Coordinates of C-alpha atoms and ligand atoms in Angstrom, one line a residue:
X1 CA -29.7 -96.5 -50.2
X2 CA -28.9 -94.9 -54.0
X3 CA -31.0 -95.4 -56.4
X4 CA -30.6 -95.6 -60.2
X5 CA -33.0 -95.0 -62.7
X6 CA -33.3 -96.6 -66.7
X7 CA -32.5 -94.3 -68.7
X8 CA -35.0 -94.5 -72.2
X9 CA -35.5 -91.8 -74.7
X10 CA -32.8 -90.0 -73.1
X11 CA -35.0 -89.5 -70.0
X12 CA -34.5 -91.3 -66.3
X13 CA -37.1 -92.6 -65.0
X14 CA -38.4 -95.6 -62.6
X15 CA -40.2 -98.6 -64.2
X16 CA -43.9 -98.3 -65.2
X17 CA -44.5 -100.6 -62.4
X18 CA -42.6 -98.8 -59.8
X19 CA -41.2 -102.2 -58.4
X20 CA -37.5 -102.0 -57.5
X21 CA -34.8 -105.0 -57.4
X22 CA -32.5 -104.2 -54.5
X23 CA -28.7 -104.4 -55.4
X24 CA -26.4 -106.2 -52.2
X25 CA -22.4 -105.4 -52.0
X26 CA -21.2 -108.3 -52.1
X27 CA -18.2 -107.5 -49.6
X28 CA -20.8 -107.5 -46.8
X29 CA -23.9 -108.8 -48.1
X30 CA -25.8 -105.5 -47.1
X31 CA -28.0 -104.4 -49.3
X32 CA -26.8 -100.6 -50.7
X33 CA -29.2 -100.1 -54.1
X34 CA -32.2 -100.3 -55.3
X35 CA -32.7 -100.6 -59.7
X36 CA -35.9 -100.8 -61.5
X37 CA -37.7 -103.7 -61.6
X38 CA -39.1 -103.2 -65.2
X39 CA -40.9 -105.2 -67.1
X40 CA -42.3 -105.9 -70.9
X41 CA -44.4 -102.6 -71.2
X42 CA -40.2 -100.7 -70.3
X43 CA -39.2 -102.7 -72.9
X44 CA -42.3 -101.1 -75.1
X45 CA -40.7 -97.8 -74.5
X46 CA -37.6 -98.3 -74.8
X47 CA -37.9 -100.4 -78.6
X48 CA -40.0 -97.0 -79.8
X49 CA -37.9 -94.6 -78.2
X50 CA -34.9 -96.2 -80.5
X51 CA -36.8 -96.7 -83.1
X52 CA -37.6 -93.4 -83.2
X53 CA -34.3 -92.2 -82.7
X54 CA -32.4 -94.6 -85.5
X55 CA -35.7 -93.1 -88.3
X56 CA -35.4 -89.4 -87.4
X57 CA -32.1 -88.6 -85.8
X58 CA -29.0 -87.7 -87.9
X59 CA -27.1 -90.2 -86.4
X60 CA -26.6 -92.6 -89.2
X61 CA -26.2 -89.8 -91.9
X62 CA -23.8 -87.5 -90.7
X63 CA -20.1 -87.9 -92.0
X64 CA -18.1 -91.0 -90.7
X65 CA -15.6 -88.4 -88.9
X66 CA -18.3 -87.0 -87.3
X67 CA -19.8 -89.6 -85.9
X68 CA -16.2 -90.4 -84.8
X69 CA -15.3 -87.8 -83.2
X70 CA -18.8 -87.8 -81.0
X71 CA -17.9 -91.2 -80.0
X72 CA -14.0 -90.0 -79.2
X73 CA -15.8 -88.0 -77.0
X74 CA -17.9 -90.8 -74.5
X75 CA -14.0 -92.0 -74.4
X76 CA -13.3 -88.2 -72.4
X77 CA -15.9 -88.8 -70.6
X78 CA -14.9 -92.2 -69.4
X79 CA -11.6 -91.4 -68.4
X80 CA -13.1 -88.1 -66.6
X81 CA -15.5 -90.1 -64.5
X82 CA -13.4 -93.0 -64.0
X83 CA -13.4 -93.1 -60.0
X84 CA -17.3 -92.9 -59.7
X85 CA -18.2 -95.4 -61.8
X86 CA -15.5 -97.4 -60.7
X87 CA -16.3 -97.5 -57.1
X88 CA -20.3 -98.3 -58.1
X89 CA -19.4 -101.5 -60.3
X90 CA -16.8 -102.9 -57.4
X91 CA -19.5 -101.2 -55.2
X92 CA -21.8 -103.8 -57.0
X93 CA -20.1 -106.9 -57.9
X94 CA -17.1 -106.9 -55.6
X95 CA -14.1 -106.7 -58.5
X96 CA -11.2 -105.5 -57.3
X97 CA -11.0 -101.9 -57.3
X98 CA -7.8 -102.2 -58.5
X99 CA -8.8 -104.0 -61.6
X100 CA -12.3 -101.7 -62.1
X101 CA -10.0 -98.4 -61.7
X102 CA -7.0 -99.1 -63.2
X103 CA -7.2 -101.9 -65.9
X104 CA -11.3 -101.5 -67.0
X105 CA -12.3 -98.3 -67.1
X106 CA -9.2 -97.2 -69.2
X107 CA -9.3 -100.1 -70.9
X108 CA -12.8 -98.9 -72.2
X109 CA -11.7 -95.5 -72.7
X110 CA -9.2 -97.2 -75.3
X111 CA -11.3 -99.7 -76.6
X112 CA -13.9 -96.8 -77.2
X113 CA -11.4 -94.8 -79.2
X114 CA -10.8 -98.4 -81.3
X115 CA -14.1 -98.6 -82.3
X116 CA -14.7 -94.9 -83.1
X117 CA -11.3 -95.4 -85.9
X118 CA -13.3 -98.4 -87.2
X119 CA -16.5 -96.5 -87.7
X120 CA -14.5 -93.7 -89.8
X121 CA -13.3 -97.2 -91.7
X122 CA -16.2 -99.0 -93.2
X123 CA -15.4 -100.3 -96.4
X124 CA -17.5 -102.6 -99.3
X125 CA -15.6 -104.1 -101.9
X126 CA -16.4 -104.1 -105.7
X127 CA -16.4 -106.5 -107.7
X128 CA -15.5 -107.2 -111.6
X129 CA -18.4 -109.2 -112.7
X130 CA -18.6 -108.1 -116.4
X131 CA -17.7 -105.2 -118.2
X132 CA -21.2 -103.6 -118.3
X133 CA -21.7 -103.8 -114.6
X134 CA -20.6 -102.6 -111.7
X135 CA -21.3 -104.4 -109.0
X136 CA -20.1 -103.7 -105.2
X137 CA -21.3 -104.3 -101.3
X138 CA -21.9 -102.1 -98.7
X139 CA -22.8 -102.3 -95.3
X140 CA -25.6 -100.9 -93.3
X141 CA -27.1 -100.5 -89.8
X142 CA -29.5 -102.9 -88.6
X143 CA -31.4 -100.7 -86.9
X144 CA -32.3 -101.1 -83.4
X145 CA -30.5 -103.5 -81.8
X146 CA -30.0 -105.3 -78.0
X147 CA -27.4 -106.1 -75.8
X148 CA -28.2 -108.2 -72.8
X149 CA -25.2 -108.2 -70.3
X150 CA -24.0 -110.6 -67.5
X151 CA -22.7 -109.4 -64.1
X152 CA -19.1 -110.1 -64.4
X153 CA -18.1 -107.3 -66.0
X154 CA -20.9 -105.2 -66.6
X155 CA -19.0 -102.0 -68.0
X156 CA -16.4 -103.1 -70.1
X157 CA -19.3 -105.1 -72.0
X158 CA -21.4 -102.3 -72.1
X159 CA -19.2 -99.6 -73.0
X160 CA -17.6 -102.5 -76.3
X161 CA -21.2 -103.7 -77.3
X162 CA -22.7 -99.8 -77.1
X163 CA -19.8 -98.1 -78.6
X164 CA -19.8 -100.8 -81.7
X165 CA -23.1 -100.8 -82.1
X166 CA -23.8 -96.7 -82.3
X167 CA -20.3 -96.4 -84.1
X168 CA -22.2 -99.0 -86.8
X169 CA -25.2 -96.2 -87.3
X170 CA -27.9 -98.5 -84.7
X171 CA -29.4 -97.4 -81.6
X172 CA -29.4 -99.4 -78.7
X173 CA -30.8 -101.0 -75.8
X174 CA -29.3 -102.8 -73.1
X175 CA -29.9 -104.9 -70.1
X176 CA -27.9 -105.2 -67.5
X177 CA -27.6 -108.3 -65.2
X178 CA -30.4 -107.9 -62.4
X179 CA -27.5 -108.1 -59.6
X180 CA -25.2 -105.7 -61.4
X181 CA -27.0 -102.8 -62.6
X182 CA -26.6 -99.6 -60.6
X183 CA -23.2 -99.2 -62.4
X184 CA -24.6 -99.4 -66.1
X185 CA -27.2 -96.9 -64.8
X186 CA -24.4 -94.6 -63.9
X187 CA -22.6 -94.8 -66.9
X188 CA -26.0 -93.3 -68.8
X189 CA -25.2 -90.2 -67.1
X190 CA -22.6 -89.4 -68.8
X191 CA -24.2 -89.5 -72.4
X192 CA -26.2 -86.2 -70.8
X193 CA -23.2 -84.1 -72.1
X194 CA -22.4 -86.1 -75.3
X195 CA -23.7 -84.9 -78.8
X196 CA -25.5 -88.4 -79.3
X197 CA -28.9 -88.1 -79.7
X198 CA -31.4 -88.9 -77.3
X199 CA -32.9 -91.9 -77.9
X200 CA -29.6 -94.0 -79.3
X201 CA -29.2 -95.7 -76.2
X202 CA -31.6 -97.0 -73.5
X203 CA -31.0 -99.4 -70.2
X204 CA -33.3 -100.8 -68.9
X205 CA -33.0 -102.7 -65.5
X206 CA -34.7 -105.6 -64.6
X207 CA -35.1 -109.8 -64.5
X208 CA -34.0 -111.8 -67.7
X209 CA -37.4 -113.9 -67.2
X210 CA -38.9 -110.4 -68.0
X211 CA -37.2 -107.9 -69.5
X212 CA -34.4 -110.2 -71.4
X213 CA -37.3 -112.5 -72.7
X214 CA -39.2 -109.4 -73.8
X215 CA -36.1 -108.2 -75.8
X216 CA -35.3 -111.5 -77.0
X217 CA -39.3 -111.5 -78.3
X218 CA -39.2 -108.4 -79.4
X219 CA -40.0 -108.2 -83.5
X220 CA -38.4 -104.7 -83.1
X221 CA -34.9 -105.5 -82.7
X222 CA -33.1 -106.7 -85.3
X223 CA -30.1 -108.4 -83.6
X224 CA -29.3 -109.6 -80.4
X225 CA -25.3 -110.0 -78.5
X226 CA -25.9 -111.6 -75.8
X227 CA -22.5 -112.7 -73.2
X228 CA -23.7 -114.7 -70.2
X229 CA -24.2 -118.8 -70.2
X230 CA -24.9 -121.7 -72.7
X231 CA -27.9 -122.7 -71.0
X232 CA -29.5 -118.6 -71.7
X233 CA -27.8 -118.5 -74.6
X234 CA -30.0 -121.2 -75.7
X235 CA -33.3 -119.9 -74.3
X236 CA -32.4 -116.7 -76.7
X237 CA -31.8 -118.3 -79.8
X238 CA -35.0 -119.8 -79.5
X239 CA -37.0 -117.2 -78.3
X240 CA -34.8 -114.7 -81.6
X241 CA -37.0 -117.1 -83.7
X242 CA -39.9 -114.5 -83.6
X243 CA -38.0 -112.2 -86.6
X244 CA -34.9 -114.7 -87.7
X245 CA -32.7 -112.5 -85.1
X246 CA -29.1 -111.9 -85.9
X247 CA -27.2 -113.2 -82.7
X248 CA -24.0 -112.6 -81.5
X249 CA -23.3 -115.3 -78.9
X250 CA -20.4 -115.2 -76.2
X251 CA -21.2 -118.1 -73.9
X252 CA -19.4 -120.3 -70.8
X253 CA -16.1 -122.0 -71.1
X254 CA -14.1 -124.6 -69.6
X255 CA -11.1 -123.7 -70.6
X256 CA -7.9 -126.2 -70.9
X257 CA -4.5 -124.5 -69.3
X258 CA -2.0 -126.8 -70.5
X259 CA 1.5 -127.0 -68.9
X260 CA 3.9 -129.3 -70.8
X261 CA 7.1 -130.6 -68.4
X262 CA 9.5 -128.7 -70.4
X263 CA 7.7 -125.1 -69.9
X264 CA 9.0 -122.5 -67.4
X265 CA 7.5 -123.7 -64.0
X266 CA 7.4 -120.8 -62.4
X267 CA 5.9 -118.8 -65.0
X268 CA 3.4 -121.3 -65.8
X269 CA 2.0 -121.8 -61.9
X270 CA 2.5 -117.6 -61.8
X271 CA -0.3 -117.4 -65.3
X272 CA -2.1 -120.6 -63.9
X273 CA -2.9 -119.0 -60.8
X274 CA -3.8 -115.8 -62.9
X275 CA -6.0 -117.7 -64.9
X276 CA -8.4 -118.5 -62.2
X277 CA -8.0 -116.6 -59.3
X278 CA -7.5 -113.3 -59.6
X279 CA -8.5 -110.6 -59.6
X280 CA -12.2 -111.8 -60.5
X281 CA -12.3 -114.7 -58.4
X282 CA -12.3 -117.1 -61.2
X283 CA -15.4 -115.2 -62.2
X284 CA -14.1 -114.7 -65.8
X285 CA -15.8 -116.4 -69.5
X286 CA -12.1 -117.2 -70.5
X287 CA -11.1 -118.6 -66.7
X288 CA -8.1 -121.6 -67.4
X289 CA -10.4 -123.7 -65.1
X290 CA -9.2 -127.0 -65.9
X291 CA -5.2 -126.9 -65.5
X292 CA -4.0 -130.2 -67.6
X293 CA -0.2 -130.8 -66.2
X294 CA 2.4 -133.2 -67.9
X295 CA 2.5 -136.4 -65.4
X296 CA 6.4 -135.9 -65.1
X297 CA 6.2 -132.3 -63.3
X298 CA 3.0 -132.9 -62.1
X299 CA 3.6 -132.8 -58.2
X300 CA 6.1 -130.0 -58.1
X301 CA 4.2 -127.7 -60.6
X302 CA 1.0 -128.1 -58.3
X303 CA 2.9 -127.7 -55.4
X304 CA 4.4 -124.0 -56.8
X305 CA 0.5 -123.3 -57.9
X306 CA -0.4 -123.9 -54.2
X307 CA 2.4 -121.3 -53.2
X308 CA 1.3 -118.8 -55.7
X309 CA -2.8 -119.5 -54.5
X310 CA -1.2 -119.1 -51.2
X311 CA -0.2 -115.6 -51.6
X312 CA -3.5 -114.0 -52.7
X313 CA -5.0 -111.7 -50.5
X314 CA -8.6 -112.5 -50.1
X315 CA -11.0 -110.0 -48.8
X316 CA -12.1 -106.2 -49.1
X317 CA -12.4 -105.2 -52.9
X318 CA -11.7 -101.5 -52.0
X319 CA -8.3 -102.5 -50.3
X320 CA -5.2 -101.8 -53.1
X321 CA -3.8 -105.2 -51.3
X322 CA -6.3 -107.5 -52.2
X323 CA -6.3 -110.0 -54.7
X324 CA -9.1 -111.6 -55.3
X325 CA -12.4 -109.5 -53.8
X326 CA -15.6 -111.4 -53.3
X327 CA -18.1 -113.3 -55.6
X328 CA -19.9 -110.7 -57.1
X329 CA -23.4 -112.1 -55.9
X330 CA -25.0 -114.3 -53.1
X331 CA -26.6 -116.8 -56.0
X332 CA -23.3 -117.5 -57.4
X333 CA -21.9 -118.1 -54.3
X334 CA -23.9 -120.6 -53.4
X335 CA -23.6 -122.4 -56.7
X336 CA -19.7 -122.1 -55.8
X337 CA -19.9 -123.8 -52.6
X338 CA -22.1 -126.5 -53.8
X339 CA -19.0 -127.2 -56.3
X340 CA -17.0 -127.8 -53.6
X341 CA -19.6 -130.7 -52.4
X342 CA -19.5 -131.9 -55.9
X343 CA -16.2 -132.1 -56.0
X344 CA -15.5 -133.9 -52.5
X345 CA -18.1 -135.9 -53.1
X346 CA -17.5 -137.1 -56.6
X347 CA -13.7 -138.3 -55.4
X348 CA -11.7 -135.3 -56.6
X349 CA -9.1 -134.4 -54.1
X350 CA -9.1 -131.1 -52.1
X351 CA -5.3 -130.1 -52.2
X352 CA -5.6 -126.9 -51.2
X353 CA -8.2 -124.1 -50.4
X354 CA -12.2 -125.0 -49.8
X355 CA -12.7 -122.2 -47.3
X356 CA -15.6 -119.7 -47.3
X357 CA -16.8 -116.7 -45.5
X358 CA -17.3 -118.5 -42.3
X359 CA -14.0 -120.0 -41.9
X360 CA -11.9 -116.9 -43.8
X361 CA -13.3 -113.8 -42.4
X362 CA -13.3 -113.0 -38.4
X363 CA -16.3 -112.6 -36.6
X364 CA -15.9 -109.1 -35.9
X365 CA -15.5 -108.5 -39.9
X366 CA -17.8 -106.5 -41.2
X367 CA -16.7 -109.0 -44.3
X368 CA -18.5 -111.6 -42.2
X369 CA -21.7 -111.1 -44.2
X370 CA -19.8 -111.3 -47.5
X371 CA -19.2 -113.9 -50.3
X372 CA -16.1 -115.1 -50.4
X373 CA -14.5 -118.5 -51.6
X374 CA -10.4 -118.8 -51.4
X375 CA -8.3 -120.0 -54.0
X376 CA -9.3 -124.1 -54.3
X377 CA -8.1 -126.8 -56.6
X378 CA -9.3 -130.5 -56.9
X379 CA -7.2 -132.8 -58.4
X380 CA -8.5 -135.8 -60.5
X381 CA -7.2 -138.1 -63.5
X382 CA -10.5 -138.3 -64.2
X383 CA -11.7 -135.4 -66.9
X384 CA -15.4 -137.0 -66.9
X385 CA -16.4 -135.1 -63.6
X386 CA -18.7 -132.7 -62.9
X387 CA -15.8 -130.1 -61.6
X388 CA -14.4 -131.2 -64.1
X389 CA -16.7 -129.9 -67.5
X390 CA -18.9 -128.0 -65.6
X391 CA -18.4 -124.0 -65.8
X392 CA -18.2 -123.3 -62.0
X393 CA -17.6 -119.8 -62.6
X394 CA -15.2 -119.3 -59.7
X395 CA -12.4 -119.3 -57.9
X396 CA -12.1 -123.2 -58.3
X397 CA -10.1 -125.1 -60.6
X398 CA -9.0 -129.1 -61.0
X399 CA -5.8 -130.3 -62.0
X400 CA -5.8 -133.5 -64.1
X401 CA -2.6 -135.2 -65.4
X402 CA -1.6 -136.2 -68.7
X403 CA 1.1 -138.8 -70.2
X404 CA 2.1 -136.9 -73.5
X405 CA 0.9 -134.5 -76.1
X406 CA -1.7 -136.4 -77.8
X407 CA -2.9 -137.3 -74.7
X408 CA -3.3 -133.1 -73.8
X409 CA -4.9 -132.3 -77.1
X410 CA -7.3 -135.6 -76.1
X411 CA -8.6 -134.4 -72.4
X412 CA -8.2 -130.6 -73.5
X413 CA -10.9 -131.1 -76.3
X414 CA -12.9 -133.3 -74.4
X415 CA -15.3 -130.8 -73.2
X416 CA -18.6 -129.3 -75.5
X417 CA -17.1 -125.8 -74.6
X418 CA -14.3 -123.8 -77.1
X419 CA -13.5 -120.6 -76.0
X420 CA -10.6 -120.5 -74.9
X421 CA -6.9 -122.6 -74.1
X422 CA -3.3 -122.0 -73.0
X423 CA 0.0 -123.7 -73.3
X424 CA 3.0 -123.9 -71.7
X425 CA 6.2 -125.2 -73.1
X426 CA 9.6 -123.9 -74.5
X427 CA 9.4 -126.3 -77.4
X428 CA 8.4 -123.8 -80.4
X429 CA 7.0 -127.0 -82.5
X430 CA 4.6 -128.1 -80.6
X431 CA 3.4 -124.9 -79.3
X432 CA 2.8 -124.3 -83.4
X433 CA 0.7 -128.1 -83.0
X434 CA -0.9 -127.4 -80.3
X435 CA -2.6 -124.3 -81.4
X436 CA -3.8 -126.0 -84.5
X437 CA -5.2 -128.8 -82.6
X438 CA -7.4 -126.8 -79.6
X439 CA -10.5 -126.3 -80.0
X440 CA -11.3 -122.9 -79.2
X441 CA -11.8 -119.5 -80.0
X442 CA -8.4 -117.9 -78.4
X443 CA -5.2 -119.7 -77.7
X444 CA -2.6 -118.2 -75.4
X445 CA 1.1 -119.7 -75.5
X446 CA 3.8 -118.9 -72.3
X447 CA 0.9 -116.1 -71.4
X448 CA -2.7 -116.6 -70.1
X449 CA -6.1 -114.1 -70.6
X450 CA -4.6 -111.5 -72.7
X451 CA -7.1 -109.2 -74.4
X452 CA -6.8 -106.8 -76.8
X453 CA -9.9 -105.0 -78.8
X454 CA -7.7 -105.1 -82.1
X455 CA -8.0 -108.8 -81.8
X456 CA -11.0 -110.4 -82.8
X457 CA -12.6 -112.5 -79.7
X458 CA -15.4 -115.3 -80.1
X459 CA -16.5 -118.7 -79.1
X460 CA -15.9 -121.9 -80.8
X461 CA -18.5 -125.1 -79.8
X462 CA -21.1 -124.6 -77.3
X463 CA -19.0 -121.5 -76.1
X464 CA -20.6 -119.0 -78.7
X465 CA -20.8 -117.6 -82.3
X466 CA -20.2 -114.4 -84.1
X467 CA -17.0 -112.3 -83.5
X468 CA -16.3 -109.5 -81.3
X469 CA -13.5 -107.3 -81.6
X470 CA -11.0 -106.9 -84.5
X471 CA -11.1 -104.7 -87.5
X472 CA -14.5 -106.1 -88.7
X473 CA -16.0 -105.6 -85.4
X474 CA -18.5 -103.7 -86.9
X475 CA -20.0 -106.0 -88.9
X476 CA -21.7 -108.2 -86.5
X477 CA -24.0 -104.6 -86.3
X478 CA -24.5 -104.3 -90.0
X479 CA -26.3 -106.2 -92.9
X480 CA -24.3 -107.1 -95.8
X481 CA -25.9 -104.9 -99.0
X482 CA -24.6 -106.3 -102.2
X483 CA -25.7 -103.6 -105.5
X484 CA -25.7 -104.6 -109.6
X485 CA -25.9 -101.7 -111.3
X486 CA -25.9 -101.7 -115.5
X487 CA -23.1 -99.6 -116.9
X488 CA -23.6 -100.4 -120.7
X489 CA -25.8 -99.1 -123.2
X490 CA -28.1 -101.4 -123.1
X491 CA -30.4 -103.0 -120.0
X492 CA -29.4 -106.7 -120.5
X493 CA -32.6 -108.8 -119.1
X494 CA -32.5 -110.6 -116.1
X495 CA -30.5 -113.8 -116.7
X496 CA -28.2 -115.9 -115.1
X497 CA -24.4 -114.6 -114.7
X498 CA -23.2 -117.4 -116.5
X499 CA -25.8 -117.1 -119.2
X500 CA -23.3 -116.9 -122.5
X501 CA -26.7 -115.5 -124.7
X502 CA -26.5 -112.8 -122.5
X503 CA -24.7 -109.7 -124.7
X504 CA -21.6 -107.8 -123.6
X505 CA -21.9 -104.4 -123.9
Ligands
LIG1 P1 -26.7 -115.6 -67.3 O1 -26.8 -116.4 -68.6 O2 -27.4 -116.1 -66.2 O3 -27.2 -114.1 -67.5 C1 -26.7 -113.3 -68.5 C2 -27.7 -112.2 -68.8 O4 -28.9 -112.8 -69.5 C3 -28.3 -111.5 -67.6 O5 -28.5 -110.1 -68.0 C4 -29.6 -112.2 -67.4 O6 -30.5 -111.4 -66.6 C5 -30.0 -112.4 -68.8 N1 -31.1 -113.4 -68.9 C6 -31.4 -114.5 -68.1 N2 -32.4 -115.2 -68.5 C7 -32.8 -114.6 -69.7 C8 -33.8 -114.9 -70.7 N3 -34.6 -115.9 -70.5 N4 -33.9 -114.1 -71.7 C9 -33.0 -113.0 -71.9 N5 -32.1 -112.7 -71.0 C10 -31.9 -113.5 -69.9 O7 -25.2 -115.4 -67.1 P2 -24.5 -114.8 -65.8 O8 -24.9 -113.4 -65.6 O9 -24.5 -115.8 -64.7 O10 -23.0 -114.7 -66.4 C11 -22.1 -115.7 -66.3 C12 -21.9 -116.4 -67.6 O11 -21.5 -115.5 -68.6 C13 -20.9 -117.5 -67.6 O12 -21.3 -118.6 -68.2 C14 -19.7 -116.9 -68.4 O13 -18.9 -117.8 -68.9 C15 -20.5 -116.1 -69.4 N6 -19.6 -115.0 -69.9 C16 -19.2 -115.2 -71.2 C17 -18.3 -114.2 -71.7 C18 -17.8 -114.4 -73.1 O14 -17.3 -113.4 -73.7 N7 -17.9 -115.5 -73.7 C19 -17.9 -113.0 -71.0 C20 -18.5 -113.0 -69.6 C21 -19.3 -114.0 -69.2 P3 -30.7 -111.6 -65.1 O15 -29.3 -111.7 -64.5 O16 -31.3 -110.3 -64.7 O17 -31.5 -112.8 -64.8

């Protein structure tokens, strides 16, 4: 078995406690890791290490195109590297290797270059107050900051949060999901040969009971982002209470893909399907898990979804053909299948899919031992079920009818979650209403999960708060400085703005 190591102070190096957390593929269920098992006294290290790197490094003085062009760099290194640490994360957590090689890890490289642009491009504003003062804002580090990360995509978040944090002037520290580790790990490697100073950026492996809750805790950190569920997100707020924590929140979703009768079928059950199924196996924040369909084309459009679901190769993540690979971890898939009792049980109809390992993978398979669900959708009218507003966080959606528009806008906003929606319809108008009237943080029309970095990306309701991505990315790592300084001849007292005794000078 490989083994990866945290990486802290710039050094690798086991957890104090030498325990290890052993990392299955989930293609076969075989276990093919083994990632430290740290604990609190890691974290310890790794808050002084960065705190000691963010007081006496020049990281945060240096020029802006300096710092850039260091960070410009880690893009190189990305792209050069790209086929190891894309076989470790689909290694790991069983996404297509055709999505990790080809779609993520450039992606990063790109999204990296982004963020170094923006760090050559923070900007204050100044402000005319009065005549004798100047007055202006500028923005600052925070200092050291954390990222905890979830297992769906561990290096595309940790290559965004990492860049735009160190491209902000903080050092870092991150932990990865305990079941999707060894490819974070990896990815340290490659800051070895970077002109970043050691120190800037730490991982540390290990349980969120343990590790997260010790960052969470931790009166050294000065902000928290945070992408996994509501239910954690929660848990973090509360424990961020220790030092009024700055959190940046991207949570769950439930999100609404709405297909009006008058939309292009075809194209619609093509981006449904895409919403949910592959390549992640519905293993996706954004996932258009509840499909709303106008009551008029309700049959045919789910019976052209079925052909579409159909067509998705299910099965080894390494194989070009595949669609959909595995879920990324034995827990999940459990949860999954238990969905599909909910479902049955509650009264939602099965109309297609509901297979798992044992009835999709041959005997002989050395898939046998893997985790795999197929395409599946439920069918309801009835938005009030569990498969219905819970986040099942897989390859599993449920199609529920509606009459007209208001009704859409009524059952898509039913739901505590607001990350994200689609729409599909050729009617221009009511595309324009309809994206007034969703509740969410990202609203796709005739498309479904597009993502850009230049667009800013963040959770409305219970899905999140704080906003990644976009040209102020930036800011959710800085504090806000505002400065008065006294131009005239003489030093007014302290007073009120509005005080009119006050002289002009
Ligand atoms: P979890 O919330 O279970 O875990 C996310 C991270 O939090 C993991 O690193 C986990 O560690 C850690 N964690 C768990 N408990 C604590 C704690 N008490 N204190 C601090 N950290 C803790 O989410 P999943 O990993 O299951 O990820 C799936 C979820 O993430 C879904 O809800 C999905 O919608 C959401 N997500 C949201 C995105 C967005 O941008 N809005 C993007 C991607 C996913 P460990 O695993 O080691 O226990």
């Amino acid at each position: 078995m490989e083994r990866f190591l945290n990486y802290i102070g710039g050094e690798r190096r086991a957890a104090r406690s030498e325990q290890w957390l052993v990392s299955v593929d989930p293609s076969t269920g075989e276990p093919w890791a083994e990632v430290p098992d740290s604990d609190s006294t890691d974290v310890e290290d790794a808050v002084a290490a960065a705190s000691r790197a963010f007081a006496e490094s020049d990281w945060r003085r240096i020029p802006a195109a300096e710092r850039a062009a260091r960070l410009r760099s880690l893009a190189d290194s990305v792209e050069a590297n790209a086929e190891r640490l894309s076989d470790v994360e689909t290694r790991d957590n069983g996404r297509p290797l055709r999505e990790t090689r080809f779609s993520q890890i450039p992606g990063a490289a790109m999204q990296i270059r982004y963020l170094a642009g923006l760090s050559e491009d923070i900007t204050g504003s100044t402000l005319n107050i009065r005549p004798d003062t100047m007055a202006y804002t500028m923005w600052e580090p925070v200092g050291v900051v954390a990222v905890i990360i979830p297992w769906n995509g561990p290096l595309p978040v940790f290559f965004a949060k990492v860049t735009a944090a160190l491209a902000a002037g903080n050092a870092v520290i991150v932990k990865p999901a305990q079941q999707a580790t060894a490819s974070i790990l990896e990815a340290t490697k490659l800051f070895d040969d970077l002109d970043i100073p050691a120190g800037l950026v730490n991982v540390v492996s290990g349980r969120g009971a343990s590790v997260g809750d010790a960052i969470a805790g931790h009166p050294g950190v000065g902000k928290i982002s945070f992408t996994g569920s509501t239910e954690t997100g929660r848990r973090i707020m509360q424990s961020a209470t220790v030092n009024i924590k700055n959190l940046l929140l991207e949570l769950g979703g439930k999100s609404p893909n709405i297909v009006f009768a008058d939309a292009d079928l075809d194209a619609a059950a093509a981006g449904a399907a895409a919403g949910i199924f592959t390549p992640n196996a519905g293993q996706a924040c954004v996932a258009g898990s509840r499909i709303l369909v106008e009551s008029a084309v309700y049959d045919e459009f789910v019976a052209r979804l079925a052909k579409h679901a159909e067509n998705i190769v299910v099965g080894d993540p390494f194989d070009p053909d595949t669609g959909m690979g595995p879920i990324a971890n034995g827990s999940q898939y459990e949860s999954i299948r238990s969905y599909l009792d909910v479902g049955r049980s509650e009264g939602a109809a099965l109309e297609f899919g509901g297979r798992v390992t044992e009835q999709l993978m041959p005997e002989s398979s050395r898939l046998r031992g893997g985790y795999f669900v197929e395409p599946t959708l439920f069918t309801t009218d009835r938005n009030s079920l569990r498969v219905a507003r819970e986040e099942i966080f897989g390859p599993v959606a449920v199609a529920v009818p509606f009459q007209h528009e208001e009704d859409a806008v009524r059952i898509a906003n039913d739901t505590e979650y607001g990350l994200a929606a689609g729409v599909w319809t050729e009617d221009l108008r009511r595309a324009h209403r309809m994206t007034r009237r969703l509740q969410a943080g990202v609203v796709w029309v005739n498309t479904y999960k597009a993502m850009h970095w230049a667009l800013p990306f963040g959770g409305h309701k219970h899905s999140g708060n704080g906003t990644a991505g976009g040209p102020t990315a930036l800011h959710e790592w800085m504090n806000q400085k505002s400065v008065w300084m006294n131009v005239g001849e003489q030093l007014p007292p302290a007073a009120p703005v509005g005080d009119s005794r006050l002289p002009i000078k």
